[in-house]
PDB file of C-alpha atoms in Angstrom:
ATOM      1  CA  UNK A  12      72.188  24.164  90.590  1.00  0.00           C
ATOM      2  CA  UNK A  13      72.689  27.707  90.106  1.00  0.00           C
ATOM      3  CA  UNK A  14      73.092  29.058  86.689  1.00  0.00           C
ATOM      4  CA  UNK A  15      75.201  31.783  85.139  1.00  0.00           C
ATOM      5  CA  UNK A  16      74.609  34.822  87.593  1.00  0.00           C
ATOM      6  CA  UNK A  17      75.460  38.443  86.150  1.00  0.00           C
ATOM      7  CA  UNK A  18      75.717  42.143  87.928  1.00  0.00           C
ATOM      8  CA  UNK A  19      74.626  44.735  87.208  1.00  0.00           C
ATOM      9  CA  UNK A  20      71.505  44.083  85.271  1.00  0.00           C
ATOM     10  CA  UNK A  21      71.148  47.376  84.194  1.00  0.00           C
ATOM     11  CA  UNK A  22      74.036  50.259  83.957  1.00  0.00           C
ATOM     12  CA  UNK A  23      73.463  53.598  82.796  1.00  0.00           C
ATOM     13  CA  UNK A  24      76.436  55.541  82.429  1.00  0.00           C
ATOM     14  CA  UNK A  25      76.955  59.206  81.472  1.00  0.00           C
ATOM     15  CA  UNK A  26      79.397  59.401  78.278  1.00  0.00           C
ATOM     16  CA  UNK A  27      83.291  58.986  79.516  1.00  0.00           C
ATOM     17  CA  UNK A  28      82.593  57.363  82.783  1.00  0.00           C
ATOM     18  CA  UNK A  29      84.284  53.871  83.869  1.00  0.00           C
ATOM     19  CA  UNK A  30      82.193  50.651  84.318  1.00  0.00           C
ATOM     20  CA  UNK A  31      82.776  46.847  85.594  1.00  0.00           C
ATOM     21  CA  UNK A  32      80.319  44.247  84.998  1.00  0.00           C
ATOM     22  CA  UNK A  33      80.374  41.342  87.029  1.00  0.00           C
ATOM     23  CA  UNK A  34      79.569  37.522  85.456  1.00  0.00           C
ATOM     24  CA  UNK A  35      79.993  34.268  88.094  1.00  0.00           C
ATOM     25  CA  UNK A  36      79.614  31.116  85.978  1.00  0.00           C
ATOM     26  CA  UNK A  37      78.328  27.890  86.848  1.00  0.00           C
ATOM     27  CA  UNK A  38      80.690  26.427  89.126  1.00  0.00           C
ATOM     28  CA  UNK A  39      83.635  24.562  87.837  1.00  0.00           C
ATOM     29  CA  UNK A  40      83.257  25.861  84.250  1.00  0.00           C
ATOM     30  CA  UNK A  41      86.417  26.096  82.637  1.00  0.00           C
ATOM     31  CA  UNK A  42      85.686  28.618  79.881  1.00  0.00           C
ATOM     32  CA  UNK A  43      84.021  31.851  79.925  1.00  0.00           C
ATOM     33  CA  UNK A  44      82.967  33.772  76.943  1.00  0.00           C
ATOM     34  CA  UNK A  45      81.792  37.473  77.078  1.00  0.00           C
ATOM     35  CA  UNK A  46      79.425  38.963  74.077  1.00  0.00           C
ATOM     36  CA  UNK A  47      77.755  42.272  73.148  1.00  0.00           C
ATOM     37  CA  UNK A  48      74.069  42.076  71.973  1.00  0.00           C
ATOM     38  CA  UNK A  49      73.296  45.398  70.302  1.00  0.00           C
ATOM     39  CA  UNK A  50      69.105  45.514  70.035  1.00  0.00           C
ATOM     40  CA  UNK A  51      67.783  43.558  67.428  1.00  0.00           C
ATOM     41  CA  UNK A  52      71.065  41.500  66.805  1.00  0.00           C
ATOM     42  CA  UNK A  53      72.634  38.149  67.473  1.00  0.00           C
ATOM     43  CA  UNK A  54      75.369  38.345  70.154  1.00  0.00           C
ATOM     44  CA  UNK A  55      78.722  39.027  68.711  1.00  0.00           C
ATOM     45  CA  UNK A  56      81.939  37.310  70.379  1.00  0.00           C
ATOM     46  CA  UNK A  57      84.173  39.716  72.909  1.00  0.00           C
ATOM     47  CA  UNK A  58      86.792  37.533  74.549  1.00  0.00           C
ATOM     48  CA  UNK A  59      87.548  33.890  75.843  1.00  0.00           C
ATOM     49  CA  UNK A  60      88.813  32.884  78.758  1.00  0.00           C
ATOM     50  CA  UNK A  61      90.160  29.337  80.075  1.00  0.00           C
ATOM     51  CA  UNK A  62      90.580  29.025  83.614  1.00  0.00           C
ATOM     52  CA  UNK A  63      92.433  32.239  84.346  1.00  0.00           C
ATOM     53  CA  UNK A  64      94.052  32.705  80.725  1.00  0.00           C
ATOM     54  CA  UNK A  65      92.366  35.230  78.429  1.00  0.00           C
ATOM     55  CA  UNK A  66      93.083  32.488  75.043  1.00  0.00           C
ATOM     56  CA  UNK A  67      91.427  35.143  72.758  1.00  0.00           C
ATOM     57  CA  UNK A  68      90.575  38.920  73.066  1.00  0.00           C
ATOM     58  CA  UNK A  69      90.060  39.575  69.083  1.00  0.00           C
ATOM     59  CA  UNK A  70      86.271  40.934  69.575  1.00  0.00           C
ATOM     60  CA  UNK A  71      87.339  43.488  72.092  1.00  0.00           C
ATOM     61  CA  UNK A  72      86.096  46.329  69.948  1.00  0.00           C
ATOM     62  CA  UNK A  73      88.596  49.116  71.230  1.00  0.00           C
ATOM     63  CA  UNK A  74      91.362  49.055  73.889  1.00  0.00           C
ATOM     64  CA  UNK A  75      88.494  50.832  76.360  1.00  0.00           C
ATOM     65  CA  UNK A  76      87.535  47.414  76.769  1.00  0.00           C
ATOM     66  CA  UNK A  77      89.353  44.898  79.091  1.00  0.00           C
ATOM     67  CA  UNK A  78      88.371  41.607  80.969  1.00  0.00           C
ATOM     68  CA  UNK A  79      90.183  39.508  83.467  1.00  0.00           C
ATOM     69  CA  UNK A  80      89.261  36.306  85.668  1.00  0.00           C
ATOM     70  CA  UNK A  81      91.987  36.616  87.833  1.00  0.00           C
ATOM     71  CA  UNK A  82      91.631  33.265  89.822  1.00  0.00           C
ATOM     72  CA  UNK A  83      89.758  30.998  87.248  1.00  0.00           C
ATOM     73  CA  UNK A  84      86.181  32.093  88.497  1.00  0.00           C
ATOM     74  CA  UNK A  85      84.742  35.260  88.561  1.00  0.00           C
ATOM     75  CA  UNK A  86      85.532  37.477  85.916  1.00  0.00           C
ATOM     76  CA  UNK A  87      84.612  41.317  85.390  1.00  0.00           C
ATOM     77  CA  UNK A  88      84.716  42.980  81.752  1.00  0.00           C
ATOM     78  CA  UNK A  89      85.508  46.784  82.653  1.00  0.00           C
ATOM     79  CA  UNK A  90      84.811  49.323  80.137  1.00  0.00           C
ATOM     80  CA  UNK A  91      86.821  53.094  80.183  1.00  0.00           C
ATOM     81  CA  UNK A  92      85.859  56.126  78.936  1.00  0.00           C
ATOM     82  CA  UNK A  93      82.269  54.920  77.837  1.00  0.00           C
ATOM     83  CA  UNK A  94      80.552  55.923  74.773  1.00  0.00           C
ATOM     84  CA  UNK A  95      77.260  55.993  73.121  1.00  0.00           C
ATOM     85  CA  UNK A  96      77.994  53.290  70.648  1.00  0.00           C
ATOM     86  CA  UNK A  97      78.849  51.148  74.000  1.00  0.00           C
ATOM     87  CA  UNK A  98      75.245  50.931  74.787  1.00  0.00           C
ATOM     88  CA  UNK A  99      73.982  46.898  74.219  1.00  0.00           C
ATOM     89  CA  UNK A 100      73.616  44.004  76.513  1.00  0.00           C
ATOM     90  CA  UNK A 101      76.861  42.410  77.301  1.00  0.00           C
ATOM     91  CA  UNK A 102      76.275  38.477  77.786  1.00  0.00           C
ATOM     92  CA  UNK A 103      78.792  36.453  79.913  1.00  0.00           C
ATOM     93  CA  UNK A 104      78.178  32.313  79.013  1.00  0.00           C
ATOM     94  CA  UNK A 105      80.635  29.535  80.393  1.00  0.00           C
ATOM     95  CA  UNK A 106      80.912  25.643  79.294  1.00  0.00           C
ATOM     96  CA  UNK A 107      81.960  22.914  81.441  1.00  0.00           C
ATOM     97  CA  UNK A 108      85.551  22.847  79.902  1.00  0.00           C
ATOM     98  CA  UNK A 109      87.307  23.506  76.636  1.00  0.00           C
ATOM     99  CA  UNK A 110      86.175  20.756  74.493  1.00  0.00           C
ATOM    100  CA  UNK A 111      82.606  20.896  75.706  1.00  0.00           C
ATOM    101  CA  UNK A 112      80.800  23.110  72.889  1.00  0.00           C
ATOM    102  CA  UNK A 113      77.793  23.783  75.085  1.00  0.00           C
ATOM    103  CA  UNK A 114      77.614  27.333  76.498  1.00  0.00           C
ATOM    104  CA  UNK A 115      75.371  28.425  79.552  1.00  0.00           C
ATOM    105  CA  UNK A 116      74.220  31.916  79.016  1.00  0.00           C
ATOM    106  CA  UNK A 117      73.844  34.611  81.965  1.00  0.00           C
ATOM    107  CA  UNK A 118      70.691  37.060  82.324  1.00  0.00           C
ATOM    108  CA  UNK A 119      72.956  39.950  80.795  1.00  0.00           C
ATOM    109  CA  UNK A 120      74.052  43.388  81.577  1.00  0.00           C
ATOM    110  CA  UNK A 121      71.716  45.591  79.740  1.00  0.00           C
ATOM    111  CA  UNK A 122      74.146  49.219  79.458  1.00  0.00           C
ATOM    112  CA  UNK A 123      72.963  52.655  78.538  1.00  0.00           C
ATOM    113  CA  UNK A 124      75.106  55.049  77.898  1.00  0.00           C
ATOM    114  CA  UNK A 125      74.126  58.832  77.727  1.00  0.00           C
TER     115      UNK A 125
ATOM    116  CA  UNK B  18      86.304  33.684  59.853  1.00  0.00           C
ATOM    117  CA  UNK B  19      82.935  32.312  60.155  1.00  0.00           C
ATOM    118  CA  UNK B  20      79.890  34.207  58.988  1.00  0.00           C
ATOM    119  CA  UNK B  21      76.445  32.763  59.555  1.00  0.00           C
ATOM    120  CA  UNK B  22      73.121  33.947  57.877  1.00  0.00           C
ATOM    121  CA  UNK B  23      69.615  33.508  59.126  1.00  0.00           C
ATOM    122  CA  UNK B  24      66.328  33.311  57.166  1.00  0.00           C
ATOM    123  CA  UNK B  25      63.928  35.126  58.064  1.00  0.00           C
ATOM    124  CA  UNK B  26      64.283  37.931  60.057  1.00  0.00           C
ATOM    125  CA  UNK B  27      60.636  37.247  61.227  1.00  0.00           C
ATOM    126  CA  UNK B  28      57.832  35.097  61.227  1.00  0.00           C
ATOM    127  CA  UNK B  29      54.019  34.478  61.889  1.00  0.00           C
ATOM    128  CA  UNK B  30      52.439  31.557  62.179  1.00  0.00           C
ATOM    129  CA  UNK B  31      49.139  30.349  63.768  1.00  0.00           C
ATOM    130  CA  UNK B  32      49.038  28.404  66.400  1.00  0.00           C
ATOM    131  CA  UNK B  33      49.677  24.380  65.254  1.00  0.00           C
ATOM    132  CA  UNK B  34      51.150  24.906  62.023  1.00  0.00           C
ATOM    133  CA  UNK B  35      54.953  24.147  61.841  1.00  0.00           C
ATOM    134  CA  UNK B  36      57.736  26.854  61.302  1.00  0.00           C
ATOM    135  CA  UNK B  37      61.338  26.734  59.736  1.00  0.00           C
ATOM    136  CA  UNK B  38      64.401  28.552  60.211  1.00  0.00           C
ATOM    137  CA  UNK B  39      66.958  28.610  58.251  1.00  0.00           C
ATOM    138  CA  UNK B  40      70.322  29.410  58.266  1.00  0.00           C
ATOM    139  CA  UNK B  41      73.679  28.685  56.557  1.00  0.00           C
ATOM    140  CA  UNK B  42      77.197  29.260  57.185  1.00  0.00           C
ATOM    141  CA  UNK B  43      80.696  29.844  55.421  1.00  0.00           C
ATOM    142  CA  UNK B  44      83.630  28.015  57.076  1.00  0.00           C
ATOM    143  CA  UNK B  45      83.577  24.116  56.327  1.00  0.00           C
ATOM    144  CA  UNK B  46      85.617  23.697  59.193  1.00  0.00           C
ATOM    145  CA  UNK B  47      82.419  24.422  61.405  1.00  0.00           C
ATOM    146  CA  UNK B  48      81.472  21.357  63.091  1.00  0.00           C
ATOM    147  CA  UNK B  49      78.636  22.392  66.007  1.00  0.00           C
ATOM    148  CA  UNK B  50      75.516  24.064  65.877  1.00  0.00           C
ATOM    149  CA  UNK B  51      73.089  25.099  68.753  1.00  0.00           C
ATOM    150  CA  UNK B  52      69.941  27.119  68.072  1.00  0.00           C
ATOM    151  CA  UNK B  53      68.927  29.142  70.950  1.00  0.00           C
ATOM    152  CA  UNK B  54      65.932  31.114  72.266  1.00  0.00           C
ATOM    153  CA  UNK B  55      65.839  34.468  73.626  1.00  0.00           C
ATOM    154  CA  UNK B  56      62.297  35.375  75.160  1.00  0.00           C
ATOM    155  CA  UNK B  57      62.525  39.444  75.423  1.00  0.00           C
ATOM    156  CA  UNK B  58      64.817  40.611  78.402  1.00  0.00           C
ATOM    157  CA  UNK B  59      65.780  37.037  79.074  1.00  0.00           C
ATOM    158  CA  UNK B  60      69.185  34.779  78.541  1.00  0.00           C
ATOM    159  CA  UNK B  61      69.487  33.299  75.410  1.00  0.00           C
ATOM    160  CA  UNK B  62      68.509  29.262  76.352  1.00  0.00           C
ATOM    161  CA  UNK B  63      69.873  26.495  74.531  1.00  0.00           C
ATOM    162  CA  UNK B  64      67.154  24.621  72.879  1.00  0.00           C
ATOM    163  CA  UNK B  65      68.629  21.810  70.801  1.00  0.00           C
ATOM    164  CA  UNK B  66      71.733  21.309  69.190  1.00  0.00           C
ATOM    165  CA  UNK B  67      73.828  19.278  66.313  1.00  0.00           C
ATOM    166  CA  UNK B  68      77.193  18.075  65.195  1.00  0.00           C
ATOM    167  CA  UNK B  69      78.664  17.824  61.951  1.00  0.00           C
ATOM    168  CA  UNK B  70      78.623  13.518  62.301  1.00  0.00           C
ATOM    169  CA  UNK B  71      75.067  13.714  61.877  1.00  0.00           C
ATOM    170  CA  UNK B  72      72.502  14.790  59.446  1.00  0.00           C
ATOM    171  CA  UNK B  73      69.170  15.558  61.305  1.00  0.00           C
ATOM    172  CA  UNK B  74      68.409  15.207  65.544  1.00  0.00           C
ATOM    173  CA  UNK B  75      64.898  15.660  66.990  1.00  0.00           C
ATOM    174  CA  UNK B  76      63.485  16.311  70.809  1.00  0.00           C
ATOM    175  CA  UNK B  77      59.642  16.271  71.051  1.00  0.00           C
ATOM    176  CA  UNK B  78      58.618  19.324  68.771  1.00  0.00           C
ATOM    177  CA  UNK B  79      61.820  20.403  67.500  1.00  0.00           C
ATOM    178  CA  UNK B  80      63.936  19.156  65.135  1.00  0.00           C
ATOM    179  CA  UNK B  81      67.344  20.503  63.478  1.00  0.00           C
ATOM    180  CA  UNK B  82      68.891  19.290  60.265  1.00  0.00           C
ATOM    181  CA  UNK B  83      72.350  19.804  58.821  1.00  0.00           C
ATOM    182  CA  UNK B  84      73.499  19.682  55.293  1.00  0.00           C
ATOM    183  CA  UNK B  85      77.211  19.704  55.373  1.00  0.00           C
ATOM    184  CA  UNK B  86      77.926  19.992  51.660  1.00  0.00           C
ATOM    185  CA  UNK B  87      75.792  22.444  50.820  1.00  0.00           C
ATOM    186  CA  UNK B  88      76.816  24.473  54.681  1.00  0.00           C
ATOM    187  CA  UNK B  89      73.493  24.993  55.824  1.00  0.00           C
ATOM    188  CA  UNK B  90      71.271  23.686  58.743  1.00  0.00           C
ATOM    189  CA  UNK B  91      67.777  24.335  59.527  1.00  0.00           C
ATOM    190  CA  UNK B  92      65.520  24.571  62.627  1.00  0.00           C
ATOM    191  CA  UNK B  93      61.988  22.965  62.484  1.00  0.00           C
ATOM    192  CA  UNK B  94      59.040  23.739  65.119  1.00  0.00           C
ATOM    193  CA  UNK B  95      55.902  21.688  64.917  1.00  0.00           C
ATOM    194  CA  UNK B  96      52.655  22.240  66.186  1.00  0.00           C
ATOM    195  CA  UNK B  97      54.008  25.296  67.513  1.00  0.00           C
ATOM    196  CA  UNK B  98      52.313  27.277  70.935  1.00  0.00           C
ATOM    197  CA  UNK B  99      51.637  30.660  71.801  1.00  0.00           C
ATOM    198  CA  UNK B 100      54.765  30.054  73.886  1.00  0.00           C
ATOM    199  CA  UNK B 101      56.713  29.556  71.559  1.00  0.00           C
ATOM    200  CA  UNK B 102      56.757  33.132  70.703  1.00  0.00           C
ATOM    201  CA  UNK B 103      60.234  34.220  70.626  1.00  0.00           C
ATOM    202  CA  UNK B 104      63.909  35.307  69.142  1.00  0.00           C
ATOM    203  CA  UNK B 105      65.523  32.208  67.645  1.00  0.00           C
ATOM    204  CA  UNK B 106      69.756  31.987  67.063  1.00  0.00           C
ATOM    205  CA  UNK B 107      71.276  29.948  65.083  1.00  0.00           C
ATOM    206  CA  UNK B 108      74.881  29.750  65.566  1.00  0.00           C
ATOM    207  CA  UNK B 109      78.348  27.411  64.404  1.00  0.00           C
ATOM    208  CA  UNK B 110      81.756  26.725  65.903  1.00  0.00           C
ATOM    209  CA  UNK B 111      84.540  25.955  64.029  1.00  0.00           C
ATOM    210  CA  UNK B 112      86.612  22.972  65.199  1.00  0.00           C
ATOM    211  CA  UNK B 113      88.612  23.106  67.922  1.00  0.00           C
ATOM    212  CA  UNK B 114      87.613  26.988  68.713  1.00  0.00           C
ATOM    213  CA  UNK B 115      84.931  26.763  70.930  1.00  0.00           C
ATOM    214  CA  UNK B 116      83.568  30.358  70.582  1.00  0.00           C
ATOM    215  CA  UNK B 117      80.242  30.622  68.596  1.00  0.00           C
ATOM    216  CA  UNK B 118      79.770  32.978  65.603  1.00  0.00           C
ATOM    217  CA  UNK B 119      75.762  33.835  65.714  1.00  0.00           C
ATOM    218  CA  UNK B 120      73.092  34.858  63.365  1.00  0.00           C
ATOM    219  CA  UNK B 121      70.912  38.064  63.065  1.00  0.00           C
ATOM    220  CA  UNK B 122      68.048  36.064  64.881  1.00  0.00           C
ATOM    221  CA  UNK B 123      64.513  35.507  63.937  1.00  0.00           C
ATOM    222  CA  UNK B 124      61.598  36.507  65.793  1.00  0.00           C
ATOM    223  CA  UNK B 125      59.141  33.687  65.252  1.00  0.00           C
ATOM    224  CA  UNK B 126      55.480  35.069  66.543  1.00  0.00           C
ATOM    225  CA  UNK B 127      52.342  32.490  67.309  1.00  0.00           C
ATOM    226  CA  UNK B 128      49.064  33.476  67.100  1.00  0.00           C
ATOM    227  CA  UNK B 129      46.585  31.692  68.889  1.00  0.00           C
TER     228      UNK B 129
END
């Protein structure tokens, strides 16, 4: 079946502009995870969501960044104001519910900001 | 919370010999541990995985092994491929919380 699908893949934003990035998990995952990968790093954790509930938001790096999944599906991870530092690939994974460990990853959104 | 460290950062092989990662982590209460691998512009793919109720788990070429007590766990290749050629995560969950804490990475080159 069709895996975790993300959009854009690439962004490039002038510095202050507003973006959304798009992730659709597998279907029927409960959870959905968001990460930034800055180059040459491991992903680092953003926020969690379960079904519709956002369960834990304590790697959103600055109150520019925000993510909802309004209906328990699709959920977008909308950045304000961008900034240079912003620039990374920002990974959206989902697992088949909350006590299954195994996460599916997405392609990525690969973001430059100038 | 959780920090996890990777060993090393890179690594060369030739094609057929085995390589290790290794990595180890600081929360006891961490109970899973995937590796992943990231070919370059790609998603990270799960490639095998462990739980803390077991010491060592192995599928075809690759094996992982845990050490609990000492909190460390260790991905081994074997008669590795020019395919193989990649980043490798290692990364832990604690129990309960399902979001994974992830190493630096190591990019594991094969020469033919």
């Amino acid at each position: 079946g069709a895996g975790v699908s993300q959009s854009p893949r690439y962004k490039v934003a002038k510095r202050g502009q507003d973006v959304a990035l798009r992730c659709d998990p597998i279907s029927g995952h409960v959870s959905l995870f968001w990460y930034q990968q800055a180059l040459g790093q491991g992903p680092e954790f953003l926020t969690y969501f379960q079904n519709e509930a956002q369960l834990d938001k304590s790697g959103l790096p600055s109150d520019r960044f925000f993510a909802e999944r309004p209906e328990g599906s699709v959920s977008t991870l909308k950045i304000q104001r961008t900034q240079q530092e912003d620039s990374a690939v920002y990974l959206c994974a989902s697992s088949a519910h909350s006590s299954e460990e195994t996460q599916y990853f997405g392609p990525g959104t690969r973001l430059l900001v100038l | 919370g959780e920090n996890v460290e990777q060993h090393p950062s890179t690594l060369s092989v030739q094609e057929g010999d085995s390589a290790v990662i290794k990595c180890t982590y600081s929360d006891s209460a961490s109970n899973y541990f995937p590796w992943y691998k990231q070919e370059l512009g790609k998603r990270p793919q799960l490639i095998i995985d462990i739980r803390s109720n077991v010491g060592e788990k192995k599928d075809q070429r690759i094996a992982v092994t845990l050490n609990k007590t000492a909190k460390h766990f260790s991905l081994h290749i074997t008669e590795t491929q020019p395919e193989d050629s990649a980043v490798y995560f290692c990364a832990a969950s604690l129990s309960g919380y399902s979001t994974l804490t992830f190493g630096k990475g190591t990019m594991l080159l094969v020469s033919p």
